[in-house]
Structure formats: structure tokens, C-alpha cells
GROMACS .gro file of C-alpha atoms in nm:
model
  116
    1MET     CA    1   0.000   0.000   0.000
    2THR     CA    2   0.113   0.349  -0.072
    3GLU     CA    3   0.109   0.619   0.192
    4ASP     CA    4  -0.174   0.791   0.003
    5GLN     CA    5  -0.376   0.468   0.015
    6ARG     CA    6  -0.306   0.432   0.386
    7GLN     CA    7  -0.440   0.781   0.441
    8ARG     CA    8  -0.737   0.739   0.205
    9PHE     CA    9  -0.839   0.411   0.364
   10ALA     CA   10  -0.732   0.491   0.723
   11GLU     CA   11  -1.077   0.410   0.863
   12ALA     CA   12  -1.089   0.087   0.665
   13LEU     CA   13  -0.751  -0.009   0.806
   14GLN     CA   14  -0.888   0.049   1.155
   15ARG     CA   15  -1.181  -0.183   1.074
   16VAL     CA   16  -0.933  -0.461   0.991
   17ALA     CA   17  -0.712  -0.389   1.293
   18GLY     CA   18  -0.438  -0.233   1.080
   19ASP     CA   19  -0.386  -0.548   0.873
   20GLU     CA   20  -0.284  -0.412   0.532
   21GLU     CA   21  -0.267  -0.757   0.374
   22MET     CA   22  -0.624  -0.825   0.483
   23LEU     CA   23  -0.745  -0.494   0.342
   24VAL     CA   24  -0.573  -0.562   0.010
   25MET     CA   25  -0.730  -0.911   0.003
   26LEU     CA   26  -1.073  -0.758   0.066
   27ALA     CA   27  -1.001  -0.501  -0.205
   28ASN     CA   28  -0.933  -0.787  -0.448
   29ILE     CA   29  -1.273  -0.935  -0.369
   30ALA     CA   30  -1.446  -0.598  -0.404
   31ALA     CA   31  -1.258  -0.522  -0.727
   32GLU     CA   32  -1.387  -0.849  -0.872
   33ASP     CA   33  -1.744  -0.839  -0.741
   34GLY     CA   34  -1.814  -0.465  -0.739
   35PRO     CA   35  -1.813  -0.372  -1.109
   36PRO     CA   36  -2.069  -0.640  -1.207
   37MET     CA   37  -2.287  -0.530  -0.914
   38LEU     CA   38  -2.270  -0.168  -1.029
   39LYS     CA   39  -2.374  -0.281  -1.377
   40GLN     CA   40  -2.656  -0.493  -1.235
   41VAL     CA   41  -2.794  -0.198  -1.039
   42GLN     CA   42  -2.779   0.019  -1.352
   43SER     CA   43  -2.950  -0.246  -1.562
   44SER     CA   44  -3.218  -0.307  -1.301
   45VAL     CA   45  -3.296   0.065  -1.279
   46GLU     CA   46  -3.309   0.098  -1.657
   47ASN     CA   47  -3.540  -0.205  -1.684
   48GLY     CA   48  -3.765  -0.084  -1.402
   49ASN     CA   49  -3.688  -0.386  -1.184
   50LEU     CA   50  -3.665  -0.192  -0.859
   51THR     CA   51  -3.686  -0.502  -0.640
   52GLU     CA   52  -3.367  -0.634  -0.799
   53ALA     CA   53  -3.210  -0.286  -0.790
   54ALA     CA   54  -3.276  -0.261  -0.415
   55ARG     CA   55  -3.142  -0.610  -0.349
   56THR     CA   56  -2.823  -0.556  -0.547
   57GLY     CA   57  -2.781  -0.203  -0.412
   58HIS     CA   58  -2.801  -0.338  -0.057
   59ALA     CA   59  -2.541  -0.606  -0.134
   60LEU     CA   60  -2.318  -0.345  -0.297
   61LYS     CA   61  -2.347  -0.124   0.011
   62GLY     CA   62  -2.234  -0.416   0.226
   63LEU     CA   63  -1.943  -0.494  -0.004
   64LEU     CA   64  -1.817  -0.135  -0.012
   65SER     CA   65  -1.878  -0.049   0.353
   66THR     CA   66  -1.551  -0.214   0.450
   67PHE     CA   67  -1.372   0.060   0.261
   68GLU     CA   68  -1.596   0.359   0.322
   69SER     CA   69  -1.870   0.410   0.576
   70GLY     CA   70  -1.946   0.768   0.473
   71ALA     CA   71  -2.008   0.914   0.129
   72PRO     CA   72  -2.068   0.773  -0.122
   73VAL     CA   73  -2.158   0.439   0.038
   74ASN     CA   74  -2.407   0.590   0.281
   75GLU     CA   75  -2.567   0.769  -0.015
   76LEU     CA   76  -2.683   0.430  -0.142
   77GLN     CA   77  -2.946   0.410   0.133
   78PRO     CA   78  -3.186   0.671  -0.016
   79PHE     CA   79  -3.162   0.484  -0.347
   80ILE     CA   80  -3.228   0.149  -0.178
   81ASP     CA   81  -3.523   0.293   0.015
   82ALA     CA   82  -3.677   0.446  -0.297
   83ALA     CA   83  -3.631   0.123  -0.491
   84ARG     CA   84  -3.786  -0.082  -0.210
   85ASN     CA   85  -4.083   0.156  -0.211
   86GLU     CA   86  -4.114   0.120  -0.590
   87ASP     CA   87  -4.064   0.497  -0.623
   88THR     CA   88  -3.919   0.493  -0.973
   89ASP     CA   89  -3.855   0.865  -1.012
   90THR     CA   90  -3.679   0.905  -0.677
   91ALA     CA   91  -3.480   0.585  -0.732
   92LYS     CA   92  -3.360   0.707  -1.072
   93VAL     CA   93  -3.257   1.047  -0.934
   94ALA     CA   94  -3.077   0.891  -0.638
   95HIS     CA   95  -2.902   0.642  -0.866
   96ARG     CA   96  -2.786   0.915  -1.105
   97SER     CA   97  -2.649   1.109  -0.810
   98VAL     CA   98  -2.457   0.828  -0.641
   99SER     CA   99  -2.345   0.619  -0.939
  100PRO     CA  100  -2.044   0.832  -1.051
  101LYS     CA  101  -1.921   0.855  -0.693
  102LEU     CA  102  -1.943   0.479  -0.650
  103GLU     CA  103  -1.756   0.427  -0.974
  104GLN     CA  104  -1.478   0.654  -0.847
  105LEU     CA  105  -1.462   0.463  -0.519
  106MET     CA  106  -1.439   0.141  -0.720
  107VAL     CA  107  -1.141   0.282  -0.913
  108GLU     CA  108  -0.969   0.357  -0.581
  109ILE     CA  109  -1.045   0.007  -0.452
  110GLN     CA  110  -0.915  -0.149  -0.773
  111ALA     CA  111  -0.592   0.049  -0.734
  112LEU     CA  112  -0.567  -0.076  -0.375
  113ALA     CA  113  -0.619  -0.432  -0.494
  114ALA     CA  114  -0.334  -0.391  -0.742
  115SER     CA  115  -0.094  -0.259  -0.480
  116PRO     CA  116   0.196  -0.480  -0.373
   0.00000   0.00000   0.00000
């Protein structure tokens, strides 16, 4: 891990008791599972399958919460709630708002996974 990564993921390191190898291993899992989950949420929203969007969004929140407990991960909850309530318009707006931020977090996690 680089010093920048240590600083960026300082809270995540605390959650794994400072074990950098463990955090990198978890980053590898998230780097593999996260992108397809992001695509599934997008597809579900586009297809109007809000039940699936909520389910996958909830799983994505769990996957990413190891790395970030604040924004943008906590911003998934309004999307999940809207999707669970079948509120299409609110779900779409919430998804458009959080999606780019989640994609950026995923880039950072993928870089962490690739670190020596």
C-alpha cells in the first residue's frame, strides 16, 4: 500500500485492525465483485426492476462499507429505500447522483487491490 492509500483508507484499516494484507485481500474481492454489481444496479434501474435494484444495491453497500462508511456508500441508502418503495422517479434520481461517486470509489479500490 502506498502512503496515500493508507491515508485514504485509514478508517478501513482500523476496521481490519491495521492489517494491510487483509485490506488488500478484501479489495481484491471488491474489485472483482463490485463492477458487475454496479452494472446490475444500472441495468435493473433501466429495466424498471426496482426489487432487484434494491437487493443488489443493498449487497453493494455491504461490499463497499468495508472501505468507506461515509459518502458515497451511505448515499446508497436513499436509493435502496426508494427502490424498495417502488418509487421509480426518486430511485432514478438517487441512482444518477450516487453512481459516478461509487464508480470513483471502485477505481480507488481497484488500485488498492493492485498494490503490492
